[in-house]
XYZ file of C-alpha atoms in Angstrom:
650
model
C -129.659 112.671 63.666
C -130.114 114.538 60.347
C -125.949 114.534 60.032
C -126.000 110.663 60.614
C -128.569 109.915 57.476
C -126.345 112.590 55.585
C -123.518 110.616 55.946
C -125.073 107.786 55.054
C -126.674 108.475 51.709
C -122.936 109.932 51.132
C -121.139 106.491 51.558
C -124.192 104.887 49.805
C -123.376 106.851 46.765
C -119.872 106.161 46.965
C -120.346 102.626 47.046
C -122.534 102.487 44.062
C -119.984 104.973 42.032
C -117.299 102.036 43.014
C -119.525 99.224 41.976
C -119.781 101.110 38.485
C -116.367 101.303 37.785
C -115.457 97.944 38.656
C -118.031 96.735 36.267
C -116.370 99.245 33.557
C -113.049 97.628 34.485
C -114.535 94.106 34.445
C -115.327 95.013 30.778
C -112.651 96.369 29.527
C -110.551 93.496 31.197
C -112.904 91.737 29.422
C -112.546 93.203 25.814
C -108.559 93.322 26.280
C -108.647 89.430 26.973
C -110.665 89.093 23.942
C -108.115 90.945 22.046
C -105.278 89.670 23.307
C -106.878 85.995 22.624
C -107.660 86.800 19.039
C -103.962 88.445 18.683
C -102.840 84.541 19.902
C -104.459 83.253 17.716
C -103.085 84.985 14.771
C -99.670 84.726 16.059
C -99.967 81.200 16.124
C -101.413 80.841 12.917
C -98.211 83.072 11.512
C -95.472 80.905 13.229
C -97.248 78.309 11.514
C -96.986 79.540 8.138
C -93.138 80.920 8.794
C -91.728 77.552 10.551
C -90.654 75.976 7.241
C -89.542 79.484 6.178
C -87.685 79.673 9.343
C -86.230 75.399 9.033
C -85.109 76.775 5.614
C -83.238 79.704 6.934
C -81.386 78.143 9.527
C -79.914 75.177 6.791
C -79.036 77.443 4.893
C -76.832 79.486 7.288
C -75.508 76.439 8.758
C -74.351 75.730 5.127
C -72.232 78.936 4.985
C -70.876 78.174 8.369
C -69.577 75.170 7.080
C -68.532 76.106 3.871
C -66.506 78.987 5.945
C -64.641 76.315 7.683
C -63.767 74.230 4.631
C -62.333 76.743 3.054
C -60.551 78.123 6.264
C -58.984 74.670 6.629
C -58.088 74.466 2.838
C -56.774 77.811 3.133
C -54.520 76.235 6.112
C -53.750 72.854 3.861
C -52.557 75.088 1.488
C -50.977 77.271 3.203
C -48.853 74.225 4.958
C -48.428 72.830 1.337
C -46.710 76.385 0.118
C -44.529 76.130 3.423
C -43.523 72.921 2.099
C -42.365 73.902 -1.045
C -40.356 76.350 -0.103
C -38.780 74.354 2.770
C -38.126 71.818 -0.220
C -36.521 74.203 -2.376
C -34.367 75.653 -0.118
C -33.250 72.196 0.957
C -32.714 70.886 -2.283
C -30.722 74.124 -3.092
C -28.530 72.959 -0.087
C -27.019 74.913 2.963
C -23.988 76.421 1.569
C -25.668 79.491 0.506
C -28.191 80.107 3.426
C -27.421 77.829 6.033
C -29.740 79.586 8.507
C -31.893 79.430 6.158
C -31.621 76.095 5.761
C -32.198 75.305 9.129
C -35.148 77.334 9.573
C -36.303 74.898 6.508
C -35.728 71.923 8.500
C -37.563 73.119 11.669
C -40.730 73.769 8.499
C -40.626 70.304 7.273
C -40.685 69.042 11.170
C -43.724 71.730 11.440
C -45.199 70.161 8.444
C -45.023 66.407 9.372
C -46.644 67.149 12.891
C -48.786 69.348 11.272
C -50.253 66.388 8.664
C -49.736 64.087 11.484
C -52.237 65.676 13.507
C -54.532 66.337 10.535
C -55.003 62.253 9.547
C -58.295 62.814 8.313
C -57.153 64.967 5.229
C -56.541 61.991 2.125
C -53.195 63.088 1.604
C -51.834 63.106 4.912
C -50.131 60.148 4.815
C -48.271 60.550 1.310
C -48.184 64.095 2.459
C -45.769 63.057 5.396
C -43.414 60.297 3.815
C -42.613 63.182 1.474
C -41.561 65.012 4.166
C -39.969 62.183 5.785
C -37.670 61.457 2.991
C -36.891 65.080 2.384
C -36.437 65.256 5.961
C -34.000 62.904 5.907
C -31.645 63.665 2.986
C -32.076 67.306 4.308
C -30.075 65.891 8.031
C -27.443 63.912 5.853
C -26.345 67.013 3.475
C -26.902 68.846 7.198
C -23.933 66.299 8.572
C -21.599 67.015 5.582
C -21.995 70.200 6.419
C -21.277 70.203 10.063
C -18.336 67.776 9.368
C -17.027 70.067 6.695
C -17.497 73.261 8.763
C -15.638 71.736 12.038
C -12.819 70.408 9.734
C -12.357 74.303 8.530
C -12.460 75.543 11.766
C -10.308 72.908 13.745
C -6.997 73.220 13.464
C -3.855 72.770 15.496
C -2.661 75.060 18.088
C 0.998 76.039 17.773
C 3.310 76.332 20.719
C 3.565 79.864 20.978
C -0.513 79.845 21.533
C -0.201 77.459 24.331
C 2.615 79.637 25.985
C 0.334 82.723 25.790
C -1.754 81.145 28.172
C 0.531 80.800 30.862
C 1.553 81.869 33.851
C 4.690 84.578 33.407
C 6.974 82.242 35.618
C 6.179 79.323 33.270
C 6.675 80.669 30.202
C 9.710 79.588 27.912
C 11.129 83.189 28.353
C 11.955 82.595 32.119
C 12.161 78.812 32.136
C 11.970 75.991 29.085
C 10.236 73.143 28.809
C 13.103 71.583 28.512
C 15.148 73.491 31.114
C 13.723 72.040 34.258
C 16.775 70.468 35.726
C 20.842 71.284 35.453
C 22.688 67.393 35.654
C 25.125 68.002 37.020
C 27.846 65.470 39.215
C 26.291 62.712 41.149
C 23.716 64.417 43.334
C 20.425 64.581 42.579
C 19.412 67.392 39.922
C 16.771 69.700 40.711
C 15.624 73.139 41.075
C 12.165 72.425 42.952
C 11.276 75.365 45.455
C 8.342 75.018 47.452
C 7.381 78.332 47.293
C 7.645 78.424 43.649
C 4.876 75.630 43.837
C 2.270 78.015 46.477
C 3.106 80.846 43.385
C 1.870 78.009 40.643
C -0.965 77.351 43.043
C -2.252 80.810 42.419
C -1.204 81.435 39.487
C -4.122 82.579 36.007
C -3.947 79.942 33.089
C -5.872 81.216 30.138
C -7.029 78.682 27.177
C -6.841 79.520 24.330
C -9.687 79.961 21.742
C -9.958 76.502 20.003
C -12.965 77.448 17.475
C -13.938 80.932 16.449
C -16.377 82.457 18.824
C -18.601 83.461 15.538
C -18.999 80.058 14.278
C -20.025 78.742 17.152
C -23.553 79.363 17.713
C -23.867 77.928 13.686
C -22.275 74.550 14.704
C -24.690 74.079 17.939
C -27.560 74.548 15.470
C -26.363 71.810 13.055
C -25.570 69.668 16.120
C -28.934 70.325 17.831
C -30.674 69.707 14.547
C -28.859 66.299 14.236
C -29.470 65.312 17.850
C -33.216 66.058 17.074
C -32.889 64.137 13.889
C -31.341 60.936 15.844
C -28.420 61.282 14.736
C -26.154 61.452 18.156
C -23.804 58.396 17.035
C -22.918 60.302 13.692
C -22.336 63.568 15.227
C -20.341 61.600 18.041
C -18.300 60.017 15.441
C -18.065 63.126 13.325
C -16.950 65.218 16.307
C -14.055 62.869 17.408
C -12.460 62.210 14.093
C -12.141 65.281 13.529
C -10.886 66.720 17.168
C -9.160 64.027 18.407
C -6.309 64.294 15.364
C -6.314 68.194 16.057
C -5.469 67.245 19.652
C -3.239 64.700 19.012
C -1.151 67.324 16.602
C -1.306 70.095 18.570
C 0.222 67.931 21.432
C 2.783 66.819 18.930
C 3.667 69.965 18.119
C 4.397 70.738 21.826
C 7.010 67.993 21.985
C 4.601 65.387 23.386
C 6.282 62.232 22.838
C 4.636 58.393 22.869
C 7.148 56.785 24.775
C 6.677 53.482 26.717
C 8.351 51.379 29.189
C 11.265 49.838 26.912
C 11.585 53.359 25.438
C 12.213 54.557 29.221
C 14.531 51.751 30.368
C 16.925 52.171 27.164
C 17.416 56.083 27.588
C 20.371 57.490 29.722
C 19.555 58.977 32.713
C 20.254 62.866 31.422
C 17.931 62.210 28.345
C 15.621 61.042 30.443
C 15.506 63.625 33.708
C 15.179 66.294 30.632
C 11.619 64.156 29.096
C 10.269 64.079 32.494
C 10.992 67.821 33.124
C 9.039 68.438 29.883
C 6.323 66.064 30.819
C 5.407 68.032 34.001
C 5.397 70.847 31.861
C 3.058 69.234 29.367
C 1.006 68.030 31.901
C 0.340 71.321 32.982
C -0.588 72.822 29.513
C -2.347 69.964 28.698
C -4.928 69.648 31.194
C -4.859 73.576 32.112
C -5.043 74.851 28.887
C -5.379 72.285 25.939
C -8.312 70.244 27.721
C -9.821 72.889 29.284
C -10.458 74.525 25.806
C -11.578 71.442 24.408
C -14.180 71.062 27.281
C -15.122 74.728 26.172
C -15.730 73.815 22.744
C -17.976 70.878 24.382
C -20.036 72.712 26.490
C -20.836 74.995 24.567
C -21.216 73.052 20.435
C -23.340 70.533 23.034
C -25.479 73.078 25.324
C -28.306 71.348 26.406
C -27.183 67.664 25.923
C -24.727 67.173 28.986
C -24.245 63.641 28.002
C -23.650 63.914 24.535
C -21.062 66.943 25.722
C -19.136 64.354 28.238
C -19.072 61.192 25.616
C -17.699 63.671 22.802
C -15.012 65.329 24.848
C -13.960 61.776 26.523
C -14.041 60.515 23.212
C -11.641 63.091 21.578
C -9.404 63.114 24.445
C -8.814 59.418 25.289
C -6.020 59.114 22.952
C -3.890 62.131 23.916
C -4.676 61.273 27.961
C -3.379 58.136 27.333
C -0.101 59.303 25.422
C 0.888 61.601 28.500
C -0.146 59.049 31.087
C 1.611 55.998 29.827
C 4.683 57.662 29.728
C 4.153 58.703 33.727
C 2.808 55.079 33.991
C 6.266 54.090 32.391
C 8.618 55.945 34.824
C 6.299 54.690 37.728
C 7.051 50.964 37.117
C 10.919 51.397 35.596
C 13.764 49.619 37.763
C 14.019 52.261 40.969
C 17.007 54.291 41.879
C 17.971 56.852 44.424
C 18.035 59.646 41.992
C 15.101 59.073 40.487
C 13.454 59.935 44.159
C 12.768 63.705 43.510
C 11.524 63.155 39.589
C 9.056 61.020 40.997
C 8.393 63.887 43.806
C 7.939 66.071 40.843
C 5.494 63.626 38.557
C 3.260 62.905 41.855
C 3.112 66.651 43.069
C 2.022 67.872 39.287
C -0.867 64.576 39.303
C -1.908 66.140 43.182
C -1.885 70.067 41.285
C -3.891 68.824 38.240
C -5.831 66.517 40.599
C -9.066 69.183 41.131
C -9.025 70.618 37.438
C -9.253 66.765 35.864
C -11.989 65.898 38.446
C -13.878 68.931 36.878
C -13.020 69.034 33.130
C -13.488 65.554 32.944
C -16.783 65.455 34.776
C -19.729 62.845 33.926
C -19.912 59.096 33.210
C -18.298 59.369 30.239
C -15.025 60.733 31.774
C -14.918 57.920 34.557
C -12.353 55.718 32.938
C -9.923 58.722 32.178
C -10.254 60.102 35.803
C -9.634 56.592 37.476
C -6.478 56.469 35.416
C -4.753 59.929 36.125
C -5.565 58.927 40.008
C -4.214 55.555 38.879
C -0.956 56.965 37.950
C -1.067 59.475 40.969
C -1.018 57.074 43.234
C 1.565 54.342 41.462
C 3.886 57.797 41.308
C 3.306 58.135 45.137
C 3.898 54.277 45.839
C 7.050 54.225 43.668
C 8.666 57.208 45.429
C 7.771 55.904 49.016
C 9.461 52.799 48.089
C 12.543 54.637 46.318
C 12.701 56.876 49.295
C 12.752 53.714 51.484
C 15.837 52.033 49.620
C 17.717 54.582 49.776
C 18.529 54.383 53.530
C 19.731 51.146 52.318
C 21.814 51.433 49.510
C 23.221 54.580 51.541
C 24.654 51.532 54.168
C 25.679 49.213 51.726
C 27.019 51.583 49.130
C 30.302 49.392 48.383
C 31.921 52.065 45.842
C 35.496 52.086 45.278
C 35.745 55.377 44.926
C 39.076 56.458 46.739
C 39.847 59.622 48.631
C 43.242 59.427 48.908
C 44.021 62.918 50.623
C 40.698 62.373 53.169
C 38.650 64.918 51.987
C 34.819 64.751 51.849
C 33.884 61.915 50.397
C 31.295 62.099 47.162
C 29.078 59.337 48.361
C 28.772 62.120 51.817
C 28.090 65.241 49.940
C 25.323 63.533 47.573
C 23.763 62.362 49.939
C 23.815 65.681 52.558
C 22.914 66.909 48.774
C 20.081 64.468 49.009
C 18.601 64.948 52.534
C 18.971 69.288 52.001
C 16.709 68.236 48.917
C 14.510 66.566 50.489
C 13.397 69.310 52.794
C 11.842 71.072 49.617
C 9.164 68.467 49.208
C 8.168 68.150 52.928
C 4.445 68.825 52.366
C 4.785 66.217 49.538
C 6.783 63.981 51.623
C 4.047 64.443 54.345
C 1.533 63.620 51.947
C 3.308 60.326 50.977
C 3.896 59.813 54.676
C -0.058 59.815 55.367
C -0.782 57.987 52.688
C 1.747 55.215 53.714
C 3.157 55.446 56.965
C 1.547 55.252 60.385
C 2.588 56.662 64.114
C 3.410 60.044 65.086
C 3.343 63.189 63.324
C 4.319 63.046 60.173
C 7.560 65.825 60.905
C 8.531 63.178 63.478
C 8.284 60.738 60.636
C 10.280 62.786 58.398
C 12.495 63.254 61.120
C 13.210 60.058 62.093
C 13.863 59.181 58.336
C 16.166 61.771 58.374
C 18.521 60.879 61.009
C 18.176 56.877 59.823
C 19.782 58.012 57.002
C 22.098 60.277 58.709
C 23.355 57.169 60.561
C 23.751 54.844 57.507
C 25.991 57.383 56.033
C 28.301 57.521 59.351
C 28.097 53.844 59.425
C 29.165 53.270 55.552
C 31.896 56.225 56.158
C 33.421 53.953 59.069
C 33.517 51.371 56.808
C 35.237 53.426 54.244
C 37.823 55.044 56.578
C 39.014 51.475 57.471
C 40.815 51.854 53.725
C 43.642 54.020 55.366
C 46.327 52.650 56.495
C 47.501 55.602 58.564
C 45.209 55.995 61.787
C 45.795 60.025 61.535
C 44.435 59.937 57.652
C 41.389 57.821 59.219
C 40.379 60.103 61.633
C 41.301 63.182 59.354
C 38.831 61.398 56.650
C 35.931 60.987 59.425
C 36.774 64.162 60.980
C 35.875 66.005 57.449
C 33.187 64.276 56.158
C 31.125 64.377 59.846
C 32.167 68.018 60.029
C 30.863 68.643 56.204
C 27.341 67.084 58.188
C 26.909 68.982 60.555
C 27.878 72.421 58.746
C 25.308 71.253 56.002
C 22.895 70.582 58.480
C 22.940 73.752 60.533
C 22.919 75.853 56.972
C 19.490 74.055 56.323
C 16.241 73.348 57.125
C 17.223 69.714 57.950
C 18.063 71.655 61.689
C 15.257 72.517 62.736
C 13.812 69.266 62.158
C 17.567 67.124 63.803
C 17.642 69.634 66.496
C 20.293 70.627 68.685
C 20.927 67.896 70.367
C 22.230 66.116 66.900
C 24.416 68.999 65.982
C 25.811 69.549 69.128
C 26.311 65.698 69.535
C 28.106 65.514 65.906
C 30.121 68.668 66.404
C 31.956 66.625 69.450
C 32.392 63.682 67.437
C 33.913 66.108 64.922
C 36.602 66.855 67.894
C 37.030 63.727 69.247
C 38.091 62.618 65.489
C 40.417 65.936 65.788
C 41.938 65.063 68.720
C 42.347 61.231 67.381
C 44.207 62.746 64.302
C 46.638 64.950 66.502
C 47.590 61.784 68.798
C 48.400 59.308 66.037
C 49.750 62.604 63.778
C 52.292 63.774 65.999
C 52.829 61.804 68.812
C 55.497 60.184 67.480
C 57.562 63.066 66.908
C 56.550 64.894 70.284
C 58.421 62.310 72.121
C 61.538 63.381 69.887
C 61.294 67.167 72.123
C 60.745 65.356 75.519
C 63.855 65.100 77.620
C 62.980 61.192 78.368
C 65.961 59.381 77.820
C 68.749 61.519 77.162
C 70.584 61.063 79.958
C 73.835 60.102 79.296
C 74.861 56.436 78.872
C 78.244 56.420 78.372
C 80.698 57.140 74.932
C 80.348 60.476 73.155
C 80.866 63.966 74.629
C 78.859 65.437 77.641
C 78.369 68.890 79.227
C 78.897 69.444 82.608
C 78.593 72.968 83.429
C 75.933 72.906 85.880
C 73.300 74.198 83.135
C 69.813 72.548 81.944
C 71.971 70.258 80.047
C 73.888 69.362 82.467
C 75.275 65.102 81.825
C 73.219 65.430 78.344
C 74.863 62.717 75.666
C 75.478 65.185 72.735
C 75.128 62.559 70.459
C 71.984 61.614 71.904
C 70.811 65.305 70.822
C 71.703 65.042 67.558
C 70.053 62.133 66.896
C 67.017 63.871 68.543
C 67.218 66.511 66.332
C 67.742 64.119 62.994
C 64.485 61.593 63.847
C 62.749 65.161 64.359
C 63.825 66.334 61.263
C 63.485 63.534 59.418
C 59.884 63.054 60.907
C 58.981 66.460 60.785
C 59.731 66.208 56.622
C 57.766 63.108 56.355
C 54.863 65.028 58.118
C 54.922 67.886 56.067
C 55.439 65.759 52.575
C 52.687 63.327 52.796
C 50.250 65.873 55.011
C 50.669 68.811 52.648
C 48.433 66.069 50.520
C 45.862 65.672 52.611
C 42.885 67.730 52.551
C 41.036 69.679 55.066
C 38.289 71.457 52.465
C 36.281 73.461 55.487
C 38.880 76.628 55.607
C 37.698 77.287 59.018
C 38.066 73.485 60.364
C 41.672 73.544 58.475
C 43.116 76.796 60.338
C 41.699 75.510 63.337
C 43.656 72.066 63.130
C 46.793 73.962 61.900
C 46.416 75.912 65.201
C 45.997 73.053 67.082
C 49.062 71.266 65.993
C 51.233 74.217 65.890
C 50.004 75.075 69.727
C 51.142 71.619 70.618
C 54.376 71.171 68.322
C 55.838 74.954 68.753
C 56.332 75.100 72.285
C 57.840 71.867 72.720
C 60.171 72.696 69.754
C 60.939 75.945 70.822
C 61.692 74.851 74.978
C 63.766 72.054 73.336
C 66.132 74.030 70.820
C 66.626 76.703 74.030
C 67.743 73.900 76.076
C 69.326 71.551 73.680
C 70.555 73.838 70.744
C 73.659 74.836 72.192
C 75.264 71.736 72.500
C 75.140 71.284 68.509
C 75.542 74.823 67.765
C 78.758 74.549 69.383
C 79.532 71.516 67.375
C 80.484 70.839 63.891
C 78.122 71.148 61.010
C 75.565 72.665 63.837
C 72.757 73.222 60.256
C 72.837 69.660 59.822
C 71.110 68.907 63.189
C 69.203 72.310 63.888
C 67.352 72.931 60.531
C 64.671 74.826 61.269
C 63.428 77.514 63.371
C 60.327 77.630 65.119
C 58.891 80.411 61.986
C 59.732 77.522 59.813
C 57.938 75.135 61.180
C 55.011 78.132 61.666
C 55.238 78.366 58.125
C 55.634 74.478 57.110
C 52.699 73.831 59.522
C 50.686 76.482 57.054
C 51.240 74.266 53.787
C 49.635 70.999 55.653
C 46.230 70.020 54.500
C 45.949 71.857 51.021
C 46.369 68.678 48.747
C 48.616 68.971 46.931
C 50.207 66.824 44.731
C 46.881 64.183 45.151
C 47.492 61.864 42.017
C 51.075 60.541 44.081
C 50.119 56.503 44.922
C 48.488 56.503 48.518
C 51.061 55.551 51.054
């Protein structure tokens, strides 16, 4: 119990020791809140006395900002105002001396007027920027004299030798002229073309040459950048083709480039003008390869970054010197057509197809369209013109009416020009199968050529017919058709032209060849083979007679030597007017020899054992038996050589 009231008075006095600090606390609290109230009140009455201070303060410092500003910006107005004169004197002073310089004070005064443009609120922005304007202006113009006066210095013809440089080593002068491209040369077709010359060409490294110095170059796309910039595209344009267009034109000129037209082309002999085209498929090629291709150089890069302005300018400076070598093609296209004109046109049209890609590229853009529809213009008029030449001359093969006499039956010229022609042809057969697919339709186009082939094989035999009618011996006909068919097929089977007749024609033409032999031996000699048969010499009453009981036994010796006379007399004849004629083949002419003489000498030989003694025994026996059988061996070897061919045809 006593612990219990212990404890009690214990939290009693705790209690009351808590209630005593609280109410220290309470007035401390108190006195701090009194403090803190009177320290409010003060502080309020202080802001009130600073606030105009502080309004004051405030202006002011907002009055230095600004005034930093202003000044900043007239530092900036002035400094743009300095940049303009100096931009102004070094324009004024002109570009000679500086021109970089100059154009760095062009791109100042453009900095300048979109600087004041910008900056409208400043009084003298607006006189500010006419000034500029005007000096702007006069700046460009002196900047045009001084491109056009710079690209006159550096533009200047390219010689020959140059232009040579950049070719290929099988096309250069050294190994092959311009104007050595074709040997005239008797009346077959001209013409050195190899196919696999062309593949070579197709490979072959063309180099153009450097039209404008590589260190003036970056200076001239400045001044034309600046004038482009300026406006100014139609001056520069203008600028650009006076002065490149005559440099092309000369340089061309000074290749041998000739303006020639179609009454130009019609007037000139045919050797004159096979040697012009040979030198325009060389131009052509140095042209477009090397001449153009610089020029589109010069374009792309004076022109970077205008493409359009690049392709007006070069179409521009090359219109006039595309036109010169294209109206001269266009000229030969449409000129009256003959046969041996055929593979000149082959040439023109395969050098258009070569150059075909490389115009197509260097004459890219909208600009260029006129000048690539006109080289593929004139490609394809070349291509129509030699399909149509090609196709007359099957004809005019038939119907060639020329008088041209071959009095000892050799080969005839009209047969060897045009075996010349055919053998010719077979070096343009992937050109020929171009102009086939562009043209023809059917089969394969080797069938085509083919079939071409052996028409015109057959209008040859049938005008040779024709001319072998002229003779009036039959053995002189068949000799004559016997050469010329022979000369066919040995040209033939030396050439491509065999693989593409076949067999079967050679074979079939080698027995016409023999049958024409044959024909020549039976009308040749004939005659005087029935002067060594024993037909009719029986006797028949009057002149002498042997009866012995040999081979000759009741033989008219009279009748023998008359034998032996016509023989003689015939054999002579033979030998005179066959010793003209002509046999050219040596193989064909040892064969016919041998063909005779295995015919004549046997018969001769059986006769004079069986017949010679009855005029050896005789008077005057040399008078009927004048030759051996080695004579007429040897006689037989002088037949066919023509000689003596100016004698009037018998």
């Amino acid at each position: 119990m006593g612990i219990a009231v212990a404890g009690m008075d214990s939290l009693s006095d705790r209690a009351s020791m808590m209630r005593e600090a609280l109410q220290k606390s309470q007035t401390i609290t108190d006195n701090v809140v009194s403090i803190l109230g009177s320290f409010d009140s003060r502080l309020s009455a202080l802001e009130t006395a600073m606030r105009p201070t502080q309004i004051r303060t405030h202006a002011i410092r907002k009055a230095h900002e600004n005034i930093d500003k202003s000044l900043k910006s007239a530092e900036v107005i002035l400094a743009q105002f300095d940049l303009s004169r100096q931009a102004e004197a070094k324009i004024l002073k002109g570009p000679h001396e500086d021109l970089e310089g100059y154009l760095g004070a062009i791109d100042q005064l453009r900095s300048n007027i979109r600087f004041f443009s910008s900056n409208k609120n400043f009084k003298n922005s607006e006189g500010v920027i006419n000034h500029s304007n005007t000096l702007l202006a006069k700046a460009i113009s002196k900047l045009e004299d001084e491109f056009k006066q710079r690209l006159n210095s550096y533009s200047k013809p390219i010689e020959p030798d140059r232009l040579f440089d950049g070719l290929p080593n099988s096309l250069r002068p050294s190994s092959g002229s311009p104007g050595n491209q074709g040997e005239p040369g008797g009346r077959g077709p001209s013409h050195n073309h190899s196919e696999h010359q062309n593949v070579d060409l197709e490979t072959a490294v063309y180099t153009p040459p450097t039209l404008i110095p590589p260190r003036i170059m970056p200076l001239l796309h400045d001044l034309a950048k600046q004038m482009v910039r300026a406006g100014h595209n139609q001056q520069l344009l203008k600028i650009y083709k006076e002065t490149r267009s005559l440099v092309l034109e000369e340089s061309l000129r000074k290749l041998g480039v000739e303006k020639l037209g179609k009454d130009d082309v019609q007037k000139m002999q045919w050797e004159v003008l096979e040697a012009k085209i040979g030198n325009w498929i060389h131009f052509m090629r140095i042209a477009v390869k090397l001449l153009f291709a610089g020029e589109r150089k010069v374009c792309d890069e004076m022109f970077e970054g205008f493409d359009s302005l690049s392709d007006q300018c070069f179409a521009e400076v090359t219109a006039s010197s595309v036109s010169v070598l294209l109206s001269f093609g266009e000229a030969i296209a449409r000129s009256k057509r003959s046969p041996e004109k055929l593979f000149v046109l082959l040439d023109m049209y395969e050098i258009m197809r070569e150059l075909h890609s490389e115009i197509e590229t260097i004459f890219k853009g909208k600009a260029c369209n006129e000048i690539r529809e006109s080289a593929l213009g004139l490609t394809k008029r070349l291509a129509q013109t030699a399909q149509e030449t090609f196709g007359d001359f099957e004809e005019a093969v038939e119907k060639d009416a020329t008088k041209t006499a071959v009095l000892d039956g050799t080969v005839h010229p009209l047969t060897s020009y045009v075996i010349n022609y055919v053998k010719f042809l077979f070096d343009y057969q992937s050109t020929l199968t171009q102009l086939f697919q562009e043209f023809e339709t059917g089969d394969g186009t080797v069938s085509q050529l083919a079939s071409v082939t052996m028409r015109i094989m057959q209008a040859l035999q049938t005008n040779l017919d024709g001319k072998s009618k002229q003779y009036r011996d039959p053995a002189l006909t068949h000799l004559f058709l016997m050469n010329n068919i022979h000369y066919m097929v040995r040209s033939v089977r030396r050439s491509e032209a065999k693989d593409l007749l076949g067999d079967d024609w050679v074979q079939r033409h080698r027995r016409i060849v023999q049958q024409h032999a044959n024909q020549y031996k039976r009308n040749a000699w004939q005659k005087i083979l029935q002067c060594l048969s024993i037909q009719g010499l029986t006797s028949s009453g009057g002149g002498s007679s042997v009866g012995d009981g040999g081979n000759s036994s009741g033989v008219s010796r009279a009748l023998i030597k008359d034998r032996f006379k016509i023989f003689n007399m015939q054999f002579e004849e033979l030998h005179q007017r066959q010793s003209q004629w002509t046999v050219p083949d040596t193989e064909l002419r040892e064969s016919l020899r041998l063909a005779v003489a295995e015919v004549l000498l046997p018969a001769y030989r059986s006769f004079l054992k069986r017949f010679g003694p009855l005029v050896e025994n005789g008077k005057n026996p040399q008078k009927y038996v004048k030759y051996t059988a080695e004579d007429l061996e040897r006689m037989l070897g002088e037949f066919f050589e023509g000689k003596n061919i100016n004698e009037p045809k018998r």
